[in-house]
Short mmCIF file of C-alpha atoms and ligand atoms in Angstrom, two decimals:
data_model
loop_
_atom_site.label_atom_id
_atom_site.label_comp_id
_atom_site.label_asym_id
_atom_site.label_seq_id
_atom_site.Cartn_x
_atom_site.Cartn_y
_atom_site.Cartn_z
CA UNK A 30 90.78 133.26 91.92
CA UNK A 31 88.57 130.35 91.07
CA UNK A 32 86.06 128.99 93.71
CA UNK A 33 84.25 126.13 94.68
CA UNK A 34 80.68 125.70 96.03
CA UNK A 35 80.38 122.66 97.81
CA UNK A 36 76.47 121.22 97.76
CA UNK A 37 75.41 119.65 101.10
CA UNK A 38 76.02 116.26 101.05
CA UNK A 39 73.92 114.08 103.35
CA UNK A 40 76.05 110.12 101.74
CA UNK A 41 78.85 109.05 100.30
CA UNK A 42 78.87 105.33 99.11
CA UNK A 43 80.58 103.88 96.22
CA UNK A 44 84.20 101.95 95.12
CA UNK A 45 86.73 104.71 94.14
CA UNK A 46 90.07 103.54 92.94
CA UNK A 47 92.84 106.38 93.86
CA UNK A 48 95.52 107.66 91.61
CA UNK A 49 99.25 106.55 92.08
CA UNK A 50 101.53 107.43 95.26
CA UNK A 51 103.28 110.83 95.15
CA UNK A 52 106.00 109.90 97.78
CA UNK A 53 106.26 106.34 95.58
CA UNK A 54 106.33 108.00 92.01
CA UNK A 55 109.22 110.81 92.73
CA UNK A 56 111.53 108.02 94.51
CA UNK A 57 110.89 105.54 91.62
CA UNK A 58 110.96 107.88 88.69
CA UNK A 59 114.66 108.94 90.13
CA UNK A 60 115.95 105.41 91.04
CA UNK A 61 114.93 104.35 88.13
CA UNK A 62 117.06 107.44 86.48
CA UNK A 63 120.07 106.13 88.72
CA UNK A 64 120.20 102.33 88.08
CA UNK A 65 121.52 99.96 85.57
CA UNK A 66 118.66 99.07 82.35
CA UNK A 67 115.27 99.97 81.74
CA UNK A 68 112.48 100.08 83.83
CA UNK A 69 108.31 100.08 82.87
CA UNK A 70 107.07 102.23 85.84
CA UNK A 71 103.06 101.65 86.01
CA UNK A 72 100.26 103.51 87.99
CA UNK A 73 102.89 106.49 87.85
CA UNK A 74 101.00 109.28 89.71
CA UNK A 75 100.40 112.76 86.95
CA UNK A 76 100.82 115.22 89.28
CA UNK A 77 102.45 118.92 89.55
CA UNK A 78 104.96 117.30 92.23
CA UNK A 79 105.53 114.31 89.23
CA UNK A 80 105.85 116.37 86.68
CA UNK A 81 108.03 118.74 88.08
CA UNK A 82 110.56 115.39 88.90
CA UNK A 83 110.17 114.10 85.41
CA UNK A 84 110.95 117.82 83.82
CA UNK A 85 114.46 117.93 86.19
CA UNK A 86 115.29 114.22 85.06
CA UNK A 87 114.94 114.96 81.31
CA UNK A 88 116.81 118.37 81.84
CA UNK A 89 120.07 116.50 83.33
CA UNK A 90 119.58 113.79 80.08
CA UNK A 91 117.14 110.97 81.29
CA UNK A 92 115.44 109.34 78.49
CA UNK A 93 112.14 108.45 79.22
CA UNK A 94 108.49 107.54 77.40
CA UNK A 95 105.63 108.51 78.94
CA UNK A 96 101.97 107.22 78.17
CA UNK A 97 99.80 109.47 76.98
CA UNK A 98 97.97 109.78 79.79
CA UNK A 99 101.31 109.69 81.93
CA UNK A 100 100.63 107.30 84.20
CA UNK A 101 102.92 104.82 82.43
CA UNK A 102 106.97 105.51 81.93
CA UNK A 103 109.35 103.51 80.35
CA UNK A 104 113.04 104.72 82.26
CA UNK A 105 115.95 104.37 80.63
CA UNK A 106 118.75 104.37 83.70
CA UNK A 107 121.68 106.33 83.70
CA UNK A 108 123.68 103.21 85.13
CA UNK A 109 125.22 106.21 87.30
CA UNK A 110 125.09 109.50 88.86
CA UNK A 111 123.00 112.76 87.17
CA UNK A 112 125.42 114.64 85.19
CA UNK A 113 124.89 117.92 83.22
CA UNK A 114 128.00 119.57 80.98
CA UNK A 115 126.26 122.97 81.50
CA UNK A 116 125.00 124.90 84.56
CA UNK A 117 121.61 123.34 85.11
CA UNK A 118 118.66 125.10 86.46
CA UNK A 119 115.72 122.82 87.51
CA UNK A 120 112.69 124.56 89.00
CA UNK A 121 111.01 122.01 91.00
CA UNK A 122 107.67 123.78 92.34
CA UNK A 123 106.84 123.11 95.61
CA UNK A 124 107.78 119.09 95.87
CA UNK A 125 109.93 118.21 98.95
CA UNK A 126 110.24 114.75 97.45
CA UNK A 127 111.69 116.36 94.29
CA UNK A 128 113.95 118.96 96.04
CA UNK A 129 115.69 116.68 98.69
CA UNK A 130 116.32 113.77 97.15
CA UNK A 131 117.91 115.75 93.82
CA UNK A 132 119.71 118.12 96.21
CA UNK A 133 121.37 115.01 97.71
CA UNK A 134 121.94 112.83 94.41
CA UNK A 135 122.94 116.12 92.72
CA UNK A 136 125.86 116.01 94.92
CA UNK A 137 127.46 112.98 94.02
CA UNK A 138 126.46 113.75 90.10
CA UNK A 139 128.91 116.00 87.45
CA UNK A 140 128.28 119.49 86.71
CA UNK A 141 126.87 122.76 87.97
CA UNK A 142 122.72 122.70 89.28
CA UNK A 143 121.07 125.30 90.74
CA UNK A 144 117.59 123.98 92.44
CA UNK A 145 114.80 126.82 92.93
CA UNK A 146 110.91 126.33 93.35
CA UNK A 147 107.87 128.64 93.68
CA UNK A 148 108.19 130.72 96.53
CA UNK A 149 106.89 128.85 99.66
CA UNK A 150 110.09 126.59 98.61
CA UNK A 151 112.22 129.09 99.86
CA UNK A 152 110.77 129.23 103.48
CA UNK A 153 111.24 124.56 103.79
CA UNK A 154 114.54 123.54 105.29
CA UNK A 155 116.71 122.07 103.95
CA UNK A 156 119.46 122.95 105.87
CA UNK A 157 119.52 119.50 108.09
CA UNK A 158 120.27 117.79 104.58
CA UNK A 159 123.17 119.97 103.64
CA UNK A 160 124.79 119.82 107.05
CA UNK A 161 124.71 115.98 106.85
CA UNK A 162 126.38 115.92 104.13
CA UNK A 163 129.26 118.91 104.64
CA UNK A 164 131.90 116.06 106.18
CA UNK A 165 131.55 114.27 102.56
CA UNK A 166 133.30 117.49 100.89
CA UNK A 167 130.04 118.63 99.01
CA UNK A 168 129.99 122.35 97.36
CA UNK A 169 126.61 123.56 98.22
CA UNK A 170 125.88 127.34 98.50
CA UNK A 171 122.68 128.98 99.87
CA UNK A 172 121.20 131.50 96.99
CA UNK A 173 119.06 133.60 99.22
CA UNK A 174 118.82 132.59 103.13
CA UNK A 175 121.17 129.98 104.94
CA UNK A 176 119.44 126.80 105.07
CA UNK A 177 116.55 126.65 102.56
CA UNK A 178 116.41 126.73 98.91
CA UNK A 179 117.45 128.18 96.13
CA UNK A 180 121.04 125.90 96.18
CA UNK A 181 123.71 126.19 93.89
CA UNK A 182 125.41 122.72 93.74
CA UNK A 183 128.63 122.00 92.36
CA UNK A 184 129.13 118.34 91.77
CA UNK A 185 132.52 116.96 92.84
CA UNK A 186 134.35 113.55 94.16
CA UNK A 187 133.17 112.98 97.17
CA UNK A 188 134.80 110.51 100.04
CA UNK A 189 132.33 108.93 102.11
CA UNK A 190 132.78 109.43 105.97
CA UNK A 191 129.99 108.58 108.63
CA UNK A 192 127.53 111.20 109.16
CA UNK A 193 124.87 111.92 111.32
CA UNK A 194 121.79 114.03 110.53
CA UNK A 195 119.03 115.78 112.21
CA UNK A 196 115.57 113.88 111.83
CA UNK A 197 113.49 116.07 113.66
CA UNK A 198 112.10 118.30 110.87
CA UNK A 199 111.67 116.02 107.94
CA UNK A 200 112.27 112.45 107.39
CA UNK A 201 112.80 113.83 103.61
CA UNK A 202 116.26 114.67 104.31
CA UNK A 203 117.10 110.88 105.52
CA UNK A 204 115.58 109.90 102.63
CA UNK A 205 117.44 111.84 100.49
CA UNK A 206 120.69 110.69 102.11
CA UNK A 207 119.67 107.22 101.47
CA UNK A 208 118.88 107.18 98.26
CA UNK A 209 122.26 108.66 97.19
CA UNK A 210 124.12 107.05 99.08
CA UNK A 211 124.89 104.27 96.59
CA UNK A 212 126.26 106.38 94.61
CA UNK A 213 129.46 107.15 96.85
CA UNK A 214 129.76 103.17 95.83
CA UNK A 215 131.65 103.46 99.54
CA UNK A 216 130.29 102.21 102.73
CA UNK A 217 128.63 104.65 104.80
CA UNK A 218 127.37 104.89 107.93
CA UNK A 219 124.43 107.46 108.90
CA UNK A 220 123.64 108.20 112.34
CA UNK A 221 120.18 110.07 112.60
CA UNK A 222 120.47 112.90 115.80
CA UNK A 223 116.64 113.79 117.73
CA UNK A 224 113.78 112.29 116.97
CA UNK A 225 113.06 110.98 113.81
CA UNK A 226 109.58 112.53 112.80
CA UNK A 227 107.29 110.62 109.88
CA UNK A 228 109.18 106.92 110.45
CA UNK A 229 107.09 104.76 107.94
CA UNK A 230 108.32 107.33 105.11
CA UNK A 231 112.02 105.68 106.06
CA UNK A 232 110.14 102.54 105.44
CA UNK A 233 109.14 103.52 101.55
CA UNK A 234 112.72 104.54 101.03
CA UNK A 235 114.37 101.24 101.97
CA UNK A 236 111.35 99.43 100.16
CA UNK A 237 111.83 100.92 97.18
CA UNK A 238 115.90 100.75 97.30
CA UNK A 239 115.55 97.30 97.75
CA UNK A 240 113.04 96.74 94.80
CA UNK A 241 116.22 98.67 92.78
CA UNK A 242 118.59 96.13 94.35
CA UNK A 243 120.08 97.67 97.55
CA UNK A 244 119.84 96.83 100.85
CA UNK A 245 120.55 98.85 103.71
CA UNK A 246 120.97 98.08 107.28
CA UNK A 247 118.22 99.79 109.28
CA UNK A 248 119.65 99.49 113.32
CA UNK A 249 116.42 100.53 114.68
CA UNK A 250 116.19 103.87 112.81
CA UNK A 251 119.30 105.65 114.90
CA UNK A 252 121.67 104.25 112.24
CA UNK A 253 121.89 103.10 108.56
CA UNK A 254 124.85 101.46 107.22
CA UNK A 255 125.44 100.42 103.60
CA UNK A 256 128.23 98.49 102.40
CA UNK A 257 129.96 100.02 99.33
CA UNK A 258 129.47 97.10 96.37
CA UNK A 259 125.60 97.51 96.07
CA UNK A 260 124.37 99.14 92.80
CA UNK A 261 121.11 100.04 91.35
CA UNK A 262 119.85 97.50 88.98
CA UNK A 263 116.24 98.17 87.43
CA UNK A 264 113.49 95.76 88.67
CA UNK A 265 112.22 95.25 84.78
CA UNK A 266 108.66 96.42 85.92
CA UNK A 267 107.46 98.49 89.30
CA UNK A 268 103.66 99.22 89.89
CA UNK A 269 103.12 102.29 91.90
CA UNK A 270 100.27 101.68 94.66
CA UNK A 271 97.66 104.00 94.87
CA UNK A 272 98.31 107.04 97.27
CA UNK A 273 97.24 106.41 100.94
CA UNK A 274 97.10 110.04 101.79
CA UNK A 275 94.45 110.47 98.82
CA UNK A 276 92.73 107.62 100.14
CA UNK A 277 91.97 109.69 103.58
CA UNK A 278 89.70 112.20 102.22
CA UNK A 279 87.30 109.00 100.91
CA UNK A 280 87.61 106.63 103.48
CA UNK A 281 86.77 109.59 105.87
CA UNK A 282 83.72 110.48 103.79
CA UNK A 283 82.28 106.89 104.56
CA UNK A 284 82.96 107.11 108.37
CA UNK A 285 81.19 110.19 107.97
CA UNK A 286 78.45 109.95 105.42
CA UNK A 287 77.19 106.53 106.15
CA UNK A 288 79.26 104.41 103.90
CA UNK A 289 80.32 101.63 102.60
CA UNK A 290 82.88 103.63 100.61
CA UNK A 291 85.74 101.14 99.42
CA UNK A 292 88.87 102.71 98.34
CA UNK A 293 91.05 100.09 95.89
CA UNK A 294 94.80 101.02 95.32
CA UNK A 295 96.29 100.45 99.23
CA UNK A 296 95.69 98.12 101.78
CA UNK A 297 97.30 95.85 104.22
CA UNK A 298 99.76 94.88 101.65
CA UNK A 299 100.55 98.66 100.88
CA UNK A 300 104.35 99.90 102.49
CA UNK A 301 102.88 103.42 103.36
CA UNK A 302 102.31 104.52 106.57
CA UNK A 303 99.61 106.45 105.30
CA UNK A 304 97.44 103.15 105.59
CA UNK A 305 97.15 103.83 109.08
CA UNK A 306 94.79 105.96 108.56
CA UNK A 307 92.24 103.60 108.64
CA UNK A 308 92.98 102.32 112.23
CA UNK A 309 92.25 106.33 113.51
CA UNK A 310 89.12 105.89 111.97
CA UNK A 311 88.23 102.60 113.63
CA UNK A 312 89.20 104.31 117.34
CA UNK A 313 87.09 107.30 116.04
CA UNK A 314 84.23 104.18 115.84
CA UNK A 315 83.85 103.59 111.94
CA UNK A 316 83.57 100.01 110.71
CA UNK A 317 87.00 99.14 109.01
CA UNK A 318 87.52 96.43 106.90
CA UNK A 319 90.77 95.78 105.07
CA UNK A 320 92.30 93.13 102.38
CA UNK A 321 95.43 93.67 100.57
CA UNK A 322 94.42 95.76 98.19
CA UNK A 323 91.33 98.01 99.45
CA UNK A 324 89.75 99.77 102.50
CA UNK A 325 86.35 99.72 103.08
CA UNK A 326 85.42 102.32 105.65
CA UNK A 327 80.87 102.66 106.68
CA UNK A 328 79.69 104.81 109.68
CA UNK A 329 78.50 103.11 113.17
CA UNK A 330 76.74 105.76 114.68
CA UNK A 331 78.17 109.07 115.54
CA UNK A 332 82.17 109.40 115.59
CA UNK A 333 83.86 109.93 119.29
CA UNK A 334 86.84 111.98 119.51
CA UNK A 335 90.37 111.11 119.73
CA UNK A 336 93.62 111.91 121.21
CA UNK A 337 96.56 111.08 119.71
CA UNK A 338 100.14 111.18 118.84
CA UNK A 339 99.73 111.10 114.68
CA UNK A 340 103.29 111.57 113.90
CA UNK A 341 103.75 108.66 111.66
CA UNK A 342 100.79 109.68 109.31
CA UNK A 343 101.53 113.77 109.28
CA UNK A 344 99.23 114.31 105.79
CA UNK A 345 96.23 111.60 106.45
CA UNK A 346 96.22 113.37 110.12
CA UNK A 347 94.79 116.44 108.57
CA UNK A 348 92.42 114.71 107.60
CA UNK A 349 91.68 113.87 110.84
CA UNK A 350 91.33 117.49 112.17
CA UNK A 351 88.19 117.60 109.72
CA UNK A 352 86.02 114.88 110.38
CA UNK A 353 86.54 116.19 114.35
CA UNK A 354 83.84 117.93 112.99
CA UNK A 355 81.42 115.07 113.28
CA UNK A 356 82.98 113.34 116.33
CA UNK A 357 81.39 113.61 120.26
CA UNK A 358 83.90 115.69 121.93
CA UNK A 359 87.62 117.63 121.83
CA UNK A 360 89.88 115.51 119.68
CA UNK A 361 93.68 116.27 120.05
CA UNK A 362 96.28 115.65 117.49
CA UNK A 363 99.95 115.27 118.60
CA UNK A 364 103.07 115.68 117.76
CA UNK A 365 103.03 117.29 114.66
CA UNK A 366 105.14 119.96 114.76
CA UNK A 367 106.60 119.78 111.00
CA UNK A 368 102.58 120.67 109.76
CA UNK A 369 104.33 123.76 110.32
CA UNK A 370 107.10 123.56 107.52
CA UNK A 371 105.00 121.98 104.41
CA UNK A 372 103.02 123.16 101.81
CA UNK A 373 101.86 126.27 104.25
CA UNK A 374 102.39 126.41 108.33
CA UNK A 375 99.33 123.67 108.57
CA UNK A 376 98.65 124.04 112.27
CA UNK A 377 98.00 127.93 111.60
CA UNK A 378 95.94 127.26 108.59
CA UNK A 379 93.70 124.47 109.92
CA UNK A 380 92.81 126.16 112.94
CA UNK A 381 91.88 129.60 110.98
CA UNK A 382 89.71 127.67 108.83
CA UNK A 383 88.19 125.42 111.42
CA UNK A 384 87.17 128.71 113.25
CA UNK A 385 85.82 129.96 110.29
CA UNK A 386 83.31 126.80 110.33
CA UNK A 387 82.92 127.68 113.68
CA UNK A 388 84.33 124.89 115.98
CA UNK A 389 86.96 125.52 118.83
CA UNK A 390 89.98 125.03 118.34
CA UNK A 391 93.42 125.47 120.52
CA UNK A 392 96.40 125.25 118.68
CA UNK A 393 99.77 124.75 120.30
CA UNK A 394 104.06 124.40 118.75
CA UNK A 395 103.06 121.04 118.11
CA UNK A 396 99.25 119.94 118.30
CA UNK A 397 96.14 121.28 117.64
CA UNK A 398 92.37 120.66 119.28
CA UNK A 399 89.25 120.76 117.93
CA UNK A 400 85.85 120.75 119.55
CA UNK A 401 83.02 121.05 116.93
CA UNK A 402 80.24 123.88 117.57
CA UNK A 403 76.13 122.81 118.01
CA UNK A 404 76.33 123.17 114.56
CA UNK A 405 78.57 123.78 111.83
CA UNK A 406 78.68 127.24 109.82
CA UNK A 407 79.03 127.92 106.12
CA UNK A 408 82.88 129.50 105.17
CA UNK A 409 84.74 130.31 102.30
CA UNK A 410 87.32 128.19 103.16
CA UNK A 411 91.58 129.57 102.03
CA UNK A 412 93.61 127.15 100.75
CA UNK A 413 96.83 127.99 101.59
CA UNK A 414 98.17 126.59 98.03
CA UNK A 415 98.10 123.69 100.25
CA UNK A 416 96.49 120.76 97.74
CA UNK A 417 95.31 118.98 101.54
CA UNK A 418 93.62 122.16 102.62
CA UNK A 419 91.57 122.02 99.69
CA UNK A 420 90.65 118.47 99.79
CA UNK A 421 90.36 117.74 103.86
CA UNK A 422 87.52 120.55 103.82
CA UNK A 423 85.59 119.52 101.14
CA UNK A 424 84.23 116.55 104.04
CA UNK A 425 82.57 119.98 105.91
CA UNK A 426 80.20 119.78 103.38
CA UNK A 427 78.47 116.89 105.57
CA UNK A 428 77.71 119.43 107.78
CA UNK A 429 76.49 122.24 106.23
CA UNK A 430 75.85 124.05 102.81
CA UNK A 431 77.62 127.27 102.16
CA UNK A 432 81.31 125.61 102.46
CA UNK A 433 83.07 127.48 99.21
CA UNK A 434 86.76 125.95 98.93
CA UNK A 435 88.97 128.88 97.59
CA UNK A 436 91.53 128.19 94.73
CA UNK A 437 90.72 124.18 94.47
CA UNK A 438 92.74 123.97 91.83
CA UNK A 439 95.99 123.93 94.09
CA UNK A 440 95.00 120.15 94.40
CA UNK A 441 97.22 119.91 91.50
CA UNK A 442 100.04 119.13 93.67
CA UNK A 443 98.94 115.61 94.43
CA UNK A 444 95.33 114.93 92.80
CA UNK A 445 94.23 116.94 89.99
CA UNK A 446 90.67 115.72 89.34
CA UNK A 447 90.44 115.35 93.26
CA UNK A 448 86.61 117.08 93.24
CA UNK A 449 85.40 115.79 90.23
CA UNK A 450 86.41 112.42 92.30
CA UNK A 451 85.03 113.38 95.48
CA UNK A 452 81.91 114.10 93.49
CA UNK A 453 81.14 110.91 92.58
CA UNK A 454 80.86 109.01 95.95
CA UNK A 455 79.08 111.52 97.18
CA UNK A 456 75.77 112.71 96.95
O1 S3P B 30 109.10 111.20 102.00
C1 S3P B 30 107.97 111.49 101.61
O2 S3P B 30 107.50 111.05 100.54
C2 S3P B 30 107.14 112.39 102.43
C3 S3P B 30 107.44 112.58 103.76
C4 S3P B 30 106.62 113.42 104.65
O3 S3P B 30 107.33 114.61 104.90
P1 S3P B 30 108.19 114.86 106.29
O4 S3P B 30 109.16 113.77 106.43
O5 S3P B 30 108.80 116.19 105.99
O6 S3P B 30 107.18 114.89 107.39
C5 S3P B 30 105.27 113.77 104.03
O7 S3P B 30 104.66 114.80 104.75
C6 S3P B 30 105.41 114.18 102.58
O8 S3P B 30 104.17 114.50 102.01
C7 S3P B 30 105.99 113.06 101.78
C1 PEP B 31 104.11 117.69 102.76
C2 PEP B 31 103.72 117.37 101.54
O1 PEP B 31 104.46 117.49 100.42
P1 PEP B 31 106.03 117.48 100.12
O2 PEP B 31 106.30 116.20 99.43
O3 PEP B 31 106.24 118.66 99.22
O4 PEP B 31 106.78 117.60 101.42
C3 PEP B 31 102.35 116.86 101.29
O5 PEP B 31 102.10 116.34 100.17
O6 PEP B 31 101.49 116.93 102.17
#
């Protein structure tokens, strides 16, 4: 296993312009496979989650050029559902937004699919998204245990009823629904049951439908409804905005190592939640300042803690549980159950490592507190295979030398050069 020493850093200041949006790139990259003529996707994210989506696409026959340094794709839609004249097996890694959006469009497709990923794959739900969709007619069977991947698919005509589905776990599986739903080319009515956990995600779906030329009626997030004429048309060209979830670990570092540290690629004018970031910062008393386009984040004294629901930003809120580190006081994070079905169960890991660095920490189902120690203590920090593990702790290294990040190249998920980045606003 490779390792990381982290030096002690005592600043970070600089301009730092983040790579693409994951959750953007995987739901443009497939609408773009779905709808009528060709479309020049820009600031594409290259990622493991990317590539793994653009690997699928080509296997079910999606033309596409990539740049050489992948971060621009020419599309070439399908004017139509996926369709494969074999049985088609696409290993998709460990990328929600590649697994439950194809598991859903798969459906309404032609042909045979099977969808498998690396292990911790087969331990996400998925079973909310299946159940949705059962009253349509789909063929989906379970290759290992009820409810979570591998799937065998068997693409058939399907008859659209009204559904309801469970958006408790994962707004992925809404999502998913969504963005097939076109394809029925019926109207359809969706009727989300519980809570619906990570909201402004809903929000990127129906922006980037729209940008493909279908509108859906959003009733207060309890029910979609979309008429049955509406049908993918490419927008000609789509830039990708740079990922506001990257942007946390940098805009965190200049709340906590003095600043300014001005993050280009997602601001006001950005449609992910992830943004919001910034404003936890600002309670947390850094100086914020925002345009369309950038974040500027510098230090005003010491941070205070904070307690609060962070349900809409589940990734950036990680983040969060870090630079408690540097804050006055317990700070609480809420409401985050689902930390607990991602990349690893988050709320476990976070707190083990925290520990390790030696703060307090009481973690609960659904939150987790953290009180910082007198002063910080040098770890080897596990990873988890979780890319957000990796990055959130590389802030630690504010507070003390000796922080070794285990396996950093798991940030491959999301943001492959993420250190060599980090490394450069700080010093
Ligand atoms: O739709 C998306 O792009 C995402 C939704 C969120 O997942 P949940 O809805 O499962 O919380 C988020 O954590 C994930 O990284 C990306
Ligand atoms: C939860 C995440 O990923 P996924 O898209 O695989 O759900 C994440 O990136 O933090």
């Amino acid at each position: 296993m490779q390792t990381l020493a982290l030096p002690k850093l005592s600043r970070a200041q600089g301009d730092i312009t983040i790579p693409g949006s994951k959750s953007l790139s995987n739901r443009i990259l497939l609408l773009a496979a779905l709808c009528s003529g060709k479309t020049t996707v820009s600031n594409l994210l290259d990622s493991d989650d990317i590539r793994h989506m653009l690997t699928a696409l080509k296997q079910l026959g999606v033309s596409y050029q990539l740049s050489e340094d992948r971060t621009e794709c020419i599309v070439d839609g399908l004017n139509g559902p996926l369709a494969s004249g074999q049985i088609e097996t696409l290993f998709l890694g460990n990328a929600g937004t590649a697994m439950r959006p194809l598991a859903a469009a798969l459906c309404i497709g032609s042909g045979e699919f099977e969808l498998t990923g690396e292990d911790r794959m087969f331990e996400r739900p998925i079973g909310d998204l299946i159940t949705a969709m059962q009253p349509l007619g789909i063929d989906v069977e379970y290759l290992k245990d009820p409810g979570f991947p591998p799937l065998k698919i068997k693409a058939k005509q399907l008859t659209a009823k009204p559904i309801s589905i469970d958006g408790s776990i994962s707004s992925q599986f809404l999502t998913a629904v969504l963005m097939a739903a076109p394809l029925l080319k019926q109207e359809i009515t969706i009727e989300v049951e519980g809570e619906l956990v990570s909201k402004p995600y809903i929000d990127i779906t129906l922006n980037v439908m729209k940008q493909f030329g279908v509108e859906v009626d959003n009733q207060n997030y309890q029910r979609f409804v979309l008429d049955g004429k509406q049908q993918y048309r490419s927008p000609g060209s789509i830039l990708v905005e740079g990922d506001a979830s990257s942007a946390s670990y940098f805009l965190a570092a200049g709340a906590i190592g003095g600043g300014p540290v001005k993050v280009h690629g997602t601001g006001t004018a950005s449609v992910q939640g992830d943004t919001r970031f910034a404003e936890v910062l600002e309670k947390m008393g850094a100086t914020v300042t925002w345009s369309e386009n950038w974040i500027e984040v510098s230090a005003k004294g010491p941070l205070k803690a904070v307690d609060l629901d962070l349900n809409h930003i589940p990734d950036a809120a990680m983040t969060i549980a870090v630079a408690a580190l540097f804050a006055e006081g317990t700070t609480t994070i809420r409401n985050i159950y689902n930390w607990r079905v991602k990349e690893t169960d988050r709320i476990e890991a976070m707190a083990t490592e925290l520990r390790k660095l030696g703060a307090t920490v009481d973690d609960g189902h659904d939150y987790i507190s953290v009180t910082p120690p007198a002063s910080v203590k040098g770890a080897a920090i596990d990873t988890y295979n979780d890319h957000r593990i990796a990055m959130c702790f590389s802030l630690a290294a504010f507070a003390t030398d000796g922080v070794v990040i285990n396996d950093p190249g798991c940030t491959a998920k999301t943001f492959p050069d993420y250190f060599e980045r980090f490394s450069q606003i700080t010093e």
